[in-house]
mmCIF file of C-alpha atoms and ligand atoms in Angstrom:
data_model
loop_
_atom_site.group_PDB
_atom_site.id
_atom_site.type_symbol
_atom_site.label_atom_id
_atom_site.label_comp_id
_atom_site.label_asym_id
_atom_site.label_seq_id
_atom_site.Cartn_x
_atom_site.Cartn_y
_atom_site.Cartn_z
ATOM 1 C CA UNK W 320 -0.008 0.000 -0.008
ATOM 2 C CA UNK W 321 1.371 3.388 -0.914
ATOM 3 C CA UNK W 322 -0.136 5.606 1.801
ATOM 4 C CA UNK W 323 -1.782 3.458 4.321
ATOM 5 C CA UNK W 324 -3.026 5.657 7.194
ATOM 6 C CA UNK W 325 -3.785 2.523 9.111
ATOM 7 C CA UNK W 326 -0.102 2.144 9.745
ATOM 8 C CA UNK W 327 0.228 4.644 12.540
ATOM 9 C CA UNK W 328 3.488 3.213 13.751
ATOM 10 C CA UNK W 329 6.391 2.479 11.438
ATOM 11 C CA UNK W 330 8.561 -0.439 12.523
ATOM 12 C CA UNK W 331 11.999 -1.098 11.158
ATOM 13 C CA UNK W 332 11.551 -2.948 7.859
ATOM 14 C CA UNK W 333 14.641 -3.831 5.895
ATOM 15 C CA UNK W 334 12.623 -3.885 2.677
ATOM 16 C CA UNK W 335 11.453 -0.404 3.298
ATOM 17 C CA UNK W 336 15.009 0.917 3.584
ATOM 18 C CA UNK W 337 16.235 -1.083 0.603
ATOM 19 C CA UNK W 338 18.717 0.654 -1.623
ATOM 20 C CA UNK W 339 17.782 1.345 -5.229
ATOM 21 C CA UNK W 340 20.063 -1.514 -6.200
ATOM 22 C CA UNK W 341 18.226 -3.894 -3.971
ATOM 23 C CA UNK W 342 14.839 -2.661 -5.300
ATOM 24 C CA UNK W 343 15.959 -3.392 -8.836
ATOM 25 C CA UNK W 344 17.107 -6.836 -7.738
ATOM 26 C CA UNK W 345 13.807 -7.588 -5.980
ATOM 27 C CA UNK W 346 12.014 -6.540 -9.215
ATOM 28 C CA UNK W 347 14.188 -8.965 -11.190
ATOM 29 C CA UNK W 348 13.473 -11.762 -8.720
ATOM 30 C CA UNK W 349 9.776 -10.954 -8.880
ATOM 31 C CA UNK W 350 9.689 -11.292 -12.657
ATOM 32 C CA UNK W 351 11.128 -14.794 -12.391
ATOM 33 C CA UNK W 352 9.155 -15.840 -9.325
ATOM 34 C CA UNK W 353 6.155 -17.182 -11.278
ATOM 35 C CA UNK W 354 8.204 -19.470 -13.469
ATOM 36 C CA UNK W 355 10.205 -20.601 -10.443
ATOM 37 C CA UNK W 356 6.897 -21.474 -8.742
ATOM 38 C CA UNK W 357 7.629 -19.264 -5.731
ATOM 39 C CA UNK W 358 4.095 -17.985 -5.137
ATOM 40 C CA UNK W 359 1.448 -19.617 -3.069
ATOM 41 C CA UNK W 360 -1.992 -18.589 -1.912
ATOM 42 C CA UNK W 361 -3.282 -18.540 1.619
ATOM 43 C CA UNK W 362 -7.030 -18.389 2.336
ATOM 44 C CA UNK W 363 -8.788 -16.460 5.078
ATOM 45 C CA UNK W 364 -12.393 -17.338 5.986
ATOM 46 C CA UNK W 365 -15.072 -14.683 6.068
ATOM 47 C CA UNK W 366 -17.871 -15.618 8.414
ATOM 48 C CA UNK W 367 -21.520 -14.688 8.669
ATOM 49 C CA UNK W 368 -23.547 -13.739 11.728
ATOM 50 C CA UNK W 369 -23.724 -17.420 12.733
ATOM 51 C CA UNK W 370 -19.883 -17.565 12.575
ATOM 52 C CA UNK W 371 -19.902 -20.198 9.888
ATOM 53 C CA UNK W 372 -17.767 -19.685 6.781
ATOM 54 C CA UNK W 373 -19.521 -17.942 3.877
ATOM 55 C CA UNK W 374 -16.660 -16.514 1.866
ATOM 56 C CA UNK W 375 -12.908 -16.750 1.584
ATOM 57 C CA UNK W 376 -10.287 -14.197 0.742
ATOM 58 C CA UNK W 377 -7.292 -15.326 -1.290
ATOM 59 C CA UNK W 378 -4.019 -13.708 -0.110
ATOM 60 C CA UNK W 379 -0.822 -14.004 -2.106
ATOM 61 C CA UNK W 380 2.430 -15.222 -0.532
ATOM 62 C CA UNK W 381 5.908 -15.065 -1.983
ATOM 63 C CA UNK W 382 8.554 -17.522 -0.939
ATOM 64 C CA UNK W 383 11.629 -16.020 -2.612
ATOM 65 C CA UNK W 384 14.646 -18.262 -3.085
ATOM 66 C CA UNK W 385 16.829 -15.273 -2.459
ATOM 67 C CA UNK W 386 14.918 -13.213 0.085
ATOM 68 C CA UNK W 387 12.960 -15.838 1.981
ATOM 69 C CA UNK W 388 9.379 -15.136 2.882
ATOM 70 C CA UNK W 389 8.258 -11.694 1.637
ATOM 71 C CA UNK W 390 4.992 -10.242 2.838
ATOM 72 C CA UNK W 391 2.567 -8.879 0.172
ATOM 73 C CA UNK W 392 2.804 -5.350 1.509
ATOM 74 C CA UNK W 393 6.534 -5.503 0.687
ATOM 75 C CA UNK W 394 6.286 -6.662 -2.913
ATOM 76 C CA UNK W 395 2.851 -5.927 -4.462
ATOM 77 C CA UNK W 396 3.936 -2.360 -5.240
ATOM 78 C CA UNK W 397 7.008 -3.642 -7.082
ATOM 79 C CA UNK W 398 4.933 -6.173 -8.921
ATOM 80 C CA UNK W 399 2.680 -3.332 -10.003
ATOM 81 C CA UNK W 400 5.557 -1.104 -11.050
ATOM 82 C CA UNK W 401 7.108 -3.822 -13.210
ATOM 83 C CA UNK W 402 3.740 -4.998 -14.561
ATOM 84 C CA UNK W 403 4.530 -8.467 -13.203
ATOM 85 C CA UNK W 404 1.191 -8.226 -11.298
ATOM 86 C CA UNK W 405 -0.672 -8.868 -14.565
ATOM 87 C CA UNK W 406 0.680 -12.398 -15.107
ATOM 88 C CA UNK W 407 0.754 -13.096 -11.299
ATOM 89 C CA UNK W 408 -2.905 -11.979 -11.206
ATOM 90 C CA UNK W 409 -3.928 -14.426 -13.965
ATOM 91 C CA UNK W 410 -2.017 -17.172 -12.207
ATOM 92 C CA UNK W 411 -4.025 -16.481 -9.008
ATOM 93 C CA UNK W 412 -7.336 -16.595 -10.836
ATOM 94 C CA UNK W 413 -6.386 -19.826 -12.523
ATOM 95 C CA UNK W 414 -5.361 -21.386 -9.148
ATOM 96 C CA UNK W 415 -8.682 -20.307 -7.644
ATOM 97 C CA UNK W 416 -10.736 -21.653 -10.528
ATOM 98 C CA UNK W 417 -8.811 -24.923 -10.395
ATOM 99 C CA UNK W 418 -9.337 -25.329 -6.638
ATOM 100 C CA UNK W 419 -12.803 -23.950 -6.095
ATOM 101 C CA UNK W 420 -14.862 -24.886 -9.145
ATOM 102 C CA UNK W 421 -18.162 -26.720 -8.539
ATOM 103 C CA UNK W 422 -16.477 -30.091 -9.254
ATOM 104 C CA UNK W 423 -13.823 -29.645 -6.597
ATOM 105 C CA UNK W 424 -16.203 -28.387 -3.913
ATOM 106 C CA UNK W 425 -18.228 -30.966 -2.063
ATOM 107 C CA UNK W 426 -20.154 -28.715 0.288
ATOM 108 C CA UNK W 427 -22.118 -25.631 -0.675
ATOM 109 C CA UNK W 428 -19.950 -23.373 -2.857
ATOM 110 C CA UNK W 429 -18.126 -20.571 -1.070
ATOM 111 C CA UNK W 430 -17.508 -17.178 -2.706
ATOM 112 C CA UNK W 431 -13.822 -16.509 -3.229
ATOM 113 C CA UNK W 432 -12.537 -12.981 -3.009
ATOM 114 C CA UNK W 433 -9.482 -12.044 -5.037
ATOM 115 C CA UNK W 434 -7.557 -8.800 -4.680
ATOM 116 C CA UNK W 435 -7.258 -7.070 -8.010
ATOM 117 C CA UNK W 436 -4.775 -4.290 -8.577
ATOM 118 C CA UNK W 437 -5.592 -1.185 -10.624
ATOM 119 C CA UNK W 438 -2.857 -2.195 -13.085
ATOM 120 C CA UNK W 439 -4.707 -5.427 -13.897
ATOM 121 C CA UNK W 440 -7.899 -3.503 -14.536
ATOM 122 C CA UNK W 441 -6.130 -1.236 -16.979
ATOM 123 C CA UNK W 442 -5.520 -4.212 -19.239
ATOM 124 C CA UNK W 443 -8.116 -4.059 -22.040
ATOM 125 C CA UNK W 444 -8.074 -7.874 -22.318
ATOM 126 C CA UNK W 445 -8.675 -8.396 -18.574
ATOM 127 C CA UNK W 446 -12.368 -9.304 -18.604
ATOM 128 C CA UNK W 447 -12.064 -11.553 -21.707
ATOM 129 C CA UNK W 448 -9.103 -13.436 -20.140
ATOM 130 C CA UNK W 449 -10.957 -13.890 -16.821
ATOM 131 C CA UNK W 450 -13.959 -15.197 -18.723
ATOM 132 C CA UNK W 451 -11.797 -17.741 -20.586
ATOM 133 C CA UNK W 452 -10.072 -18.941 -17.442
ATOM 134 C CA UNK W 453 -13.332 -19.327 -15.503
ATOM 135 C CA UNK W 454 -14.981 -21.192 -18.400
ATOM 136 C CA UNK W 455 -11.980 -23.533 -18.742
ATOM 137 C CA UNK W 456 -12.605 -24.785 -15.195
ATOM 138 C CA UNK W 457 -16.420 -24.500 -15.273
ATOM 139 C CA UNK W 458 -16.214 -21.937 -12.495
ATOM 140 C CA UNK W 459 -19.414 -20.053 -11.732
ATOM 141 C CA UNK W 460 -18.864 -16.315 -12.023
ATOM 142 C CA UNK W 461 -21.165 -15.846 -9.039
ATOM 143 C CA UNK W 462 -18.581 -17.615 -6.882
ATOM 144 C CA UNK W 463 -15.987 -15.039 -7.676
ATOM 145 C CA UNK W 464 -15.573 -11.647 -5.950
ATOM 146 C CA UNK W 465 -12.960 -9.108 -6.967
ATOM 147 C CA UNK W 466 -11.738 -6.756 -4.305
ATOM 148 C CA UNK W 467 -10.696 -3.366 -5.571
ATOM 149 C CA UNK W 468 -9.195 -0.424 -3.725
ATOM 150 C CA UNK W 469 -10.293 3.156 -3.493
ATOM 151 C CA UNK W 470 -7.582 4.357 -5.848
ATOM 152 C CA UNK W 471 -9.369 2.380 -8.613
ATOM 153 C CA UNK W 472 -12.620 4.350 -8.305
ATOM 154 C CA UNK W 473 -10.885 7.674 -7.679
ATOM 155 C CA UNK W 474 -8.835 7.384 -10.851
ATOM 156 C CA UNK W 475 -11.889 7.399 -13.093
ATOM 157 C CA UNK W 476 -9.977 5.579 -15.843
ATOM 158 C CA UNK W 477 -12.250 4.538 -18.741
ATOM 159 C CA UNK W 478 -10.661 1.091 -19.305
ATOM 160 C CA UNK W 479 -10.957 0.313 -15.604
ATOM 161 C CA UNK W 480 -14.572 1.491 -15.556
ATOM 162 C CA UNK W 481 -15.444 -0.640 -18.585
ATOM 163 C CA UNK W 482 -13.725 -3.693 -17.174
ATOM 164 C CA UNK W 483 -15.553 -3.372 -13.868
ATOM 165 C CA UNK W 484 -18.894 -3.028 -15.582
ATOM 166 C CA UNK W 485 -18.202 -6.020 -17.851
ATOM 167 C CA UNK W 486 -17.061 -8.144 -14.891
ATOM 168 C CA UNK W 487 -20.117 -7.160 -12.938
ATOM 169 C CA UNK W 488 -22.348 -8.029 -15.931
ATOM 170 C CA UNK W 489 -20.766 -11.498 -16.063
ATOM 171 C CA UNK W 490 -22.014 -11.957 -12.526
ATOM 172 C CA UNK W 491 -18.788 -11.384 -10.633
ATOM 173 C CA UNK W 492 -19.240 -9.649 -7.318
ATOM 174 C CA UNK W 493 -17.309 -6.435 -6.827
ATOM 175 C CA UNK W 494 -16.136 -5.352 -3.369
ATOM 176 C CA UNK W 495 -14.514 -2.104 -2.271
ATOM 177 C CA UNK W 496 -11.612 -2.935 0.052
ATOM 178 C CA UNK W 497 -10.223 -0.882 2.926
ATOM 179 C CA UNK W 498 -13.159 1.462 2.985
ATOM 180 C CA UNK W 499 -12.511 4.484 5.138
ATOM 181 C CA UNK W 500 -8.761 4.714 4.665
ATOM 182 C CA UNK W 501 -8.877 6.994 1.662
ATOM 183 C CA UNK W 502 -11.088 9.569 0.109
ATOM 184 C CA UNK W 503 -13.813 7.757 -1.774
ATOM 185 C CA UNK W 504 -17.376 8.812 -1.167
ATOM 186 C CA UNK W 505 -20.701 7.031 -1.311
ATOM 187 C CA UNK W 506 -21.212 8.633 -4.702
ATOM 188 C CA UNK W 507 -18.597 6.256 -6.154
ATOM 189 C CA UNK W 508 -20.252 3.263 -4.625
ATOM 190 C CA UNK W 509 -23.285 3.842 -6.787
ATOM 191 C CA UNK W 510 -21.414 4.791 -9.904
ATOM 192 C CA UNK W 511 -19.238 1.658 -9.878
ATOM 193 C CA UNK W 512 -22.043 -0.755 -8.961
ATOM 194 C CA UNK W 513 -20.193 -2.060 -5.964
ATOM 195 C CA UNK W 514 -21.829 -4.984 -4.216
ATOM 196 C CA UNK W 515 -19.794 -5.210 -1.031
ATOM 197 C CA UNK W 516 -18.158 -2.694 1.228
ATOM 198 C CA UNK W 517 -15.202 -3.877 3.338
ATOM 199 C CA UNK W 518 -14.726 -1.556 6.275
ATOM 200 C CA UNK W 519 -11.041 -1.276 7.161
ATOM 201 C CA UNK W 520 -9.860 -2.559 10.509
ATOM 202 C CA UNK W 521 -8.558 0.889 11.623
ATOM 203 C CA UNK W 522 -12.180 1.688 12.590
ATOM 204 C CA UNK W 523 -12.596 -1.194 14.951
ATOM 205 C CA UNK W 524 -9.097 -1.072 16.497
ATOM 206 C CA UNK W 525 -10.261 1.917 18.453
ATOM 207 C CA UNK W 526 -13.120 0.806 20.706
ATOM 208 C CA UNK W 527 -14.244 4.342 21.512
ATOM 209 C CA UNK W 528 -17.877 5.166 20.776
ATOM 210 C CA UNK W 529 -16.812 7.748 18.234
ATOM 211 C CA UNK W 530 -15.402 5.097 15.876
ATOM 212 C CA UNK W 531 -18.060 2.596 16.512
ATOM 213 C CA UNK W 532 -20.654 5.207 15.600
ATOM 214 C CA UNK W 533 -18.877 5.813 12.356
ATOM 215 C CA UNK W 534 -18.929 2.069 11.564
ATOM 216 C CA UNK W 535 -22.617 1.974 12.421
ATOM 217 C CA UNK W 536 -23.355 4.857 10.071
ATOM 218 C CA UNK W 537 -21.256 3.460 7.214
ATOM 219 C CA UNK W 538 -22.993 0.133 7.686
ATOM 220 C CA UNK W 539 -26.480 1.714 7.572
ATOM 221 C CA UNK W 540 -25.759 3.811 4.497
ATOM 222 C CA UNK W 541 -24.199 0.818 2.657
ATOM 223 C CA UNK W 542 -27.333 -1.165 3.378
ATOM 224 C CA UNK W 543 -29.538 1.609 2.112
ATOM 225 C CA UNK W 544 -27.499 1.467 -1.147
ATOM 226 C CA UNK W 545 -28.108 -2.240 -1.288
ATOM 227 C CA UNK W 546 -24.586 -3.345 -0.432
ATOM 228 C CA UNK W 547 -23.380 -5.951 1.994
ATOM 229 C CA UNK W 548 -20.840 -5.074 4.609
ATOM 230 C CA UNK W 549 -17.741 -6.999 5.671
ATOM 231 C CA UNK W 550 -15.843 -5.920 8.747
ATOM 232 C CA UNK W 551 -12.115 -6.535 8.548
ATOM 233 C CA UNK W 552 -9.681 -7.225 11.347
ATOM 234 C CA UNK W 553 -11.986 -8.725 13.951
ATOM 235 C CA UNK W 554 -9.596 -9.996 16.633
ATOM 236 C CA UNK W 555 -11.753 -10.495 19.775
ATOM 237 C CA UNK W 556 -15.129 -11.889 20.785
ATOM 238 C CA UNK W 557 -16.036 -8.443 22.218
ATOM 239 C CA UNK W 558 -15.507 -6.815 18.803
ATOM 240 C CA UNK W 559 -17.546 -9.498 17.095
ATOM 241 C CA UNK W 560 -20.442 -9.142 19.518
ATOM 242 C CA UNK W 561 -20.592 -5.330 19.194
ATOM 243 C CA UNK W 562 -20.372 -5.388 15.386
ATOM 244 C CA UNK W 563 -22.793 -8.253 15.016
ATOM 245 C CA UNK W 564 -25.357 -6.340 17.104
ATOM 246 C CA UNK W 565 -24.752 -3.366 14.875
ATOM 247 C CA UNK W 566 -26.113 -5.337 11.965
ATOM 248 C CA UNK W 567 -22.956 -5.929 9.937
ATOM 249 C CA UNK W 568 -23.263 -8.878 7.541
ATOM 250 C CA UNK W 569 -19.880 -10.557 7.467
ATOM 251 C CA UNK W 570 -16.720 -10.615 9.532
ATOM 252 C CA UNK W 571 -13.093 -11.455 8.855
ATOM 253 C CA UNK W 572 -10.160 -11.533 11.217
ATOM 254 C CA UNK W 573 -7.838 -13.476 13.438
ATOM 255 C CA UNK W 574 -10.612 -14.119 15.925
ATOM 256 C CA UNK W 575 -12.140 -16.551 13.451
ATOM 257 C CA UNK W 576 -8.995 -17.636 11.602
ATOM 258 C CA UNK W 577 -5.692 -16.446 10.299
ATOM 259 C CA UNK W 578 -5.048 -16.949 6.568
ATOM 260 C CA UNK W 579 -4.356 -20.667 6.100
ATOM 261 C CA UNK W 580 -3.202 -23.117 3.401
ATOM 262 C CA UNK W 581 -5.687 -24.854 1.085
ATOM 263 C CA UNK W 582 -5.336 -28.054 3.079
ATOM 264 C CA UNK W 583 -6.061 -26.271 6.390
ATOM 265 C CA UNK W 584 -8.999 -24.472 4.763
ATOM 266 C CA UNK W 585 -10.611 -27.705 3.617
ATOM 267 C CA UNK W 586 -10.327 -28.930 7.185
ATOM 268 C CA UNK W 587 -11.939 -25.718 8.493
ATOM 269 C CA UNK W 588 -14.792 -25.728 6.024
ATOM 270 C CA UNK W 589 -15.784 -29.340 6.574
ATOM 271 C CA UNK W 590 -15.770 -28.716 10.324
ATOM 272 C CA UNK W 591 -17.712 -25.499 10.441
ATOM 273 C CA UNK W 592 -20.372 -25.708 7.754
ATOM 274 C CA UNK W 593 -23.607 -26.886 9.219
ATOM 275 C CA UNK W 594 -25.129 -29.748 7.176
HETATM 276 P P1 C2E M 659 -6.018 -6.633 2.369
HETATM 277 O O1 C2E M 659 -6.641 -6.917 1.085
HETATM 278 O O2 C2E M 659 -6.680 -5.568 3.203
HETATM 279 O O3 C2E M 659 -5.985 -8.040 3.160
HETATM 280 C C1 C2E M 659 -6.201 -8.161 4.517
HETATM 281 C C2 C2E M 659 -4.910 -8.165 5.311
HETATM 282 O O4 C2E M 659 -5.209 -8.106 6.704
HETATM 283 C C3 C2E M 659 -4.109 -9.487 5.077
HETATM 284 O O5 C2E M 659 -2.745 -9.138 5.128
HETATM 285 C C4 C2E M 659 -4.561 -10.352 6.271
HETATM 286 O O6 C2E M 659 -3.615 -11.313 6.629
HETATM 287 C C5 C2E M 659 -4.635 -9.263 7.337
HETATM 288 N N1 C2E M 659 -5.559 -9.625 8.430
HETATM 289 C C6 C2E M 659 -6.625 -10.435 8.377
HETATM 290 N N2 C2E M 659 -7.233 -10.490 9.599
HETATM 291 C C7 C2E M 659 -6.556 -9.688 10.417
HETATM 292 C C8 C2E M 659 -6.719 -9.330 11.805
HETATM 293 O O7 C2E M 659 -7.599 -9.762 12.511
HETATM 294 N N3 C2E M 659 -5.789 -8.430 12.316
HETATM 295 C C9 C2E M 659 -4.768 -7.922 11.554
HETATM 296 N N4 C2E M 659 -3.909 -7.128 12.145
HETATM 297 N N5 C2E M 659 -4.638 -8.259 10.226
HETATM 298 C C10 C2E M 659 -5.511 -9.101 9.679
HETATM 299 P P2 C2E M 659 -1.725 -9.686 4.024
HETATM 300 O O8 C2E M 659 -2.032 -11.080 3.632
HETATM 301 O O9 C2E M 659 -0.324 -9.431 4.582
HETATM 302 O O10 C2E M 659 -1.976 -8.789 2.787
HETATM 303 C C11 C2E M 659 -1.661 -7.403 2.825
HETATM 304 C C12 C2E M 659 -2.234 -6.703 1.606
HETATM 305 O O11 C2E M 659 -1.531 -7.100 0.425
HETATM 306 C C13 C2E M 659 -3.701 -6.978 1.353
HETATM 307 O O12 C2E M 659 -4.441 -6.197 2.179
HETATM 308 C C14 C2E M 659 -3.808 -6.611 -0.144
HETATM 309 O O13 C2E M 659 -3.931 -5.215 -0.265
HETATM 310 C C15 C2E M 659 -2.415 -7.034 -0.666
HETATM 311 N N6 C2E M 659 -2.582 -8.347 -1.281
HETATM 312 C C16 C2E M 659 -2.550 -9.561 -0.790
HETATM 313 N N7 C2E M 659 -2.708 -10.524 -1.721
HETATM 314 C C17 C2E M 659 -2.867 -9.883 -2.896
HETATM 315 C C18 C2E M 659 -3.071 -10.311 -4.250
HETATM 316 O O14 C2E M 659 -3.259 -11.475 -4.563
HETATM 317 N N8 C2E M 659 -3.176 -9.351 -5.180
HETATM 318 C C19 C2E M 659 -3.056 -8.014 -4.915
HETATM 319 N N9 C2E M 659 -3.170 -7.086 -5.902
HETATM 320 N N10 C2E M 659 -2.877 -7.543 -3.629
HETATM 321 C C20 C2E M 659 -2.737 -8.483 -2.633
HETATM 322 CA CA1 CA M 660 -8.584 -7.443 0.328
HETATM 323 CA CA1 CA M 661 -8.755 -4.853 3.313
HETATM 324 CA CA1 CA M 662 -5.873 -3.192 4.662
#
């Protein structure tokens, strides 16, 4: 994230202080990472009011041969700058369609959320390519959700706008991620036909009434606009109880589960889905 106001404290981060030389080297490694099979995907459950799993967010992980485990916040930006995010993005969609198509899911199908970068949406072939990949694996479009960030709607780029509309028309759900950390207004929510609003965890980290009132108001307006609300970063039972009583629809956070491997996810879903 470029300017993430949620990061109030800045801890020492070797990647952040990397020299230009190192940045160039990381970018080189990133370009080769796909062919070296260094990416993997972790999955974080999103639960409903009954705390059973309804949706899943796919989160990219990079195990670099040279740098070890690199967190997404430390490499997504470089992948965007080099354009590598485009092929990485298609790889993610293909992995998801392979692993979550109706044939590979025994229980009721879960909706999978995938983070999509603005760079991907600027590709005029994006929607067509997504359609091809989904059809190749008989994946239902309704089981896919693309999470976009505020910068996407604020940019007002025509290609991005057309892609989002076309994806929405295919039946793919569109969610606005990290709501409240930037400058987007409710006006954009209507214009871009967004289905889901994800309220950033900075709002619930502070348990003061002021912030909870803001969450309550955002939640109510989103509902009036016909959107569902997901609360991010729920870490305690107390937080869940308060937000659940407030009428929020879905919840995501360490209180329910950390992001896990596909194997662990299968275990979680068979355990927690009521039959
Ligand atoms: P995000 O989309 O807002 O994803 C949620 C982040 O919050 C994840 O960090 C997740 O592990 C973390 N999280 C979940 N629950 C909790 C909680 O209860 N407390 C706290 N403190 N954190 C929680 P992660 O996996 O490190 O990803 C960071 C960011 O990197 C993501 O933020 C997203 O913007 C980006 N990212 C991750 N995967 C992808 C991807 O496949 N494509 C793109 N374009 N961006 C990605
Ligand atoms: Ca996200
Ligand atoms: Ca988020
Ligand atoms: Ca975030």
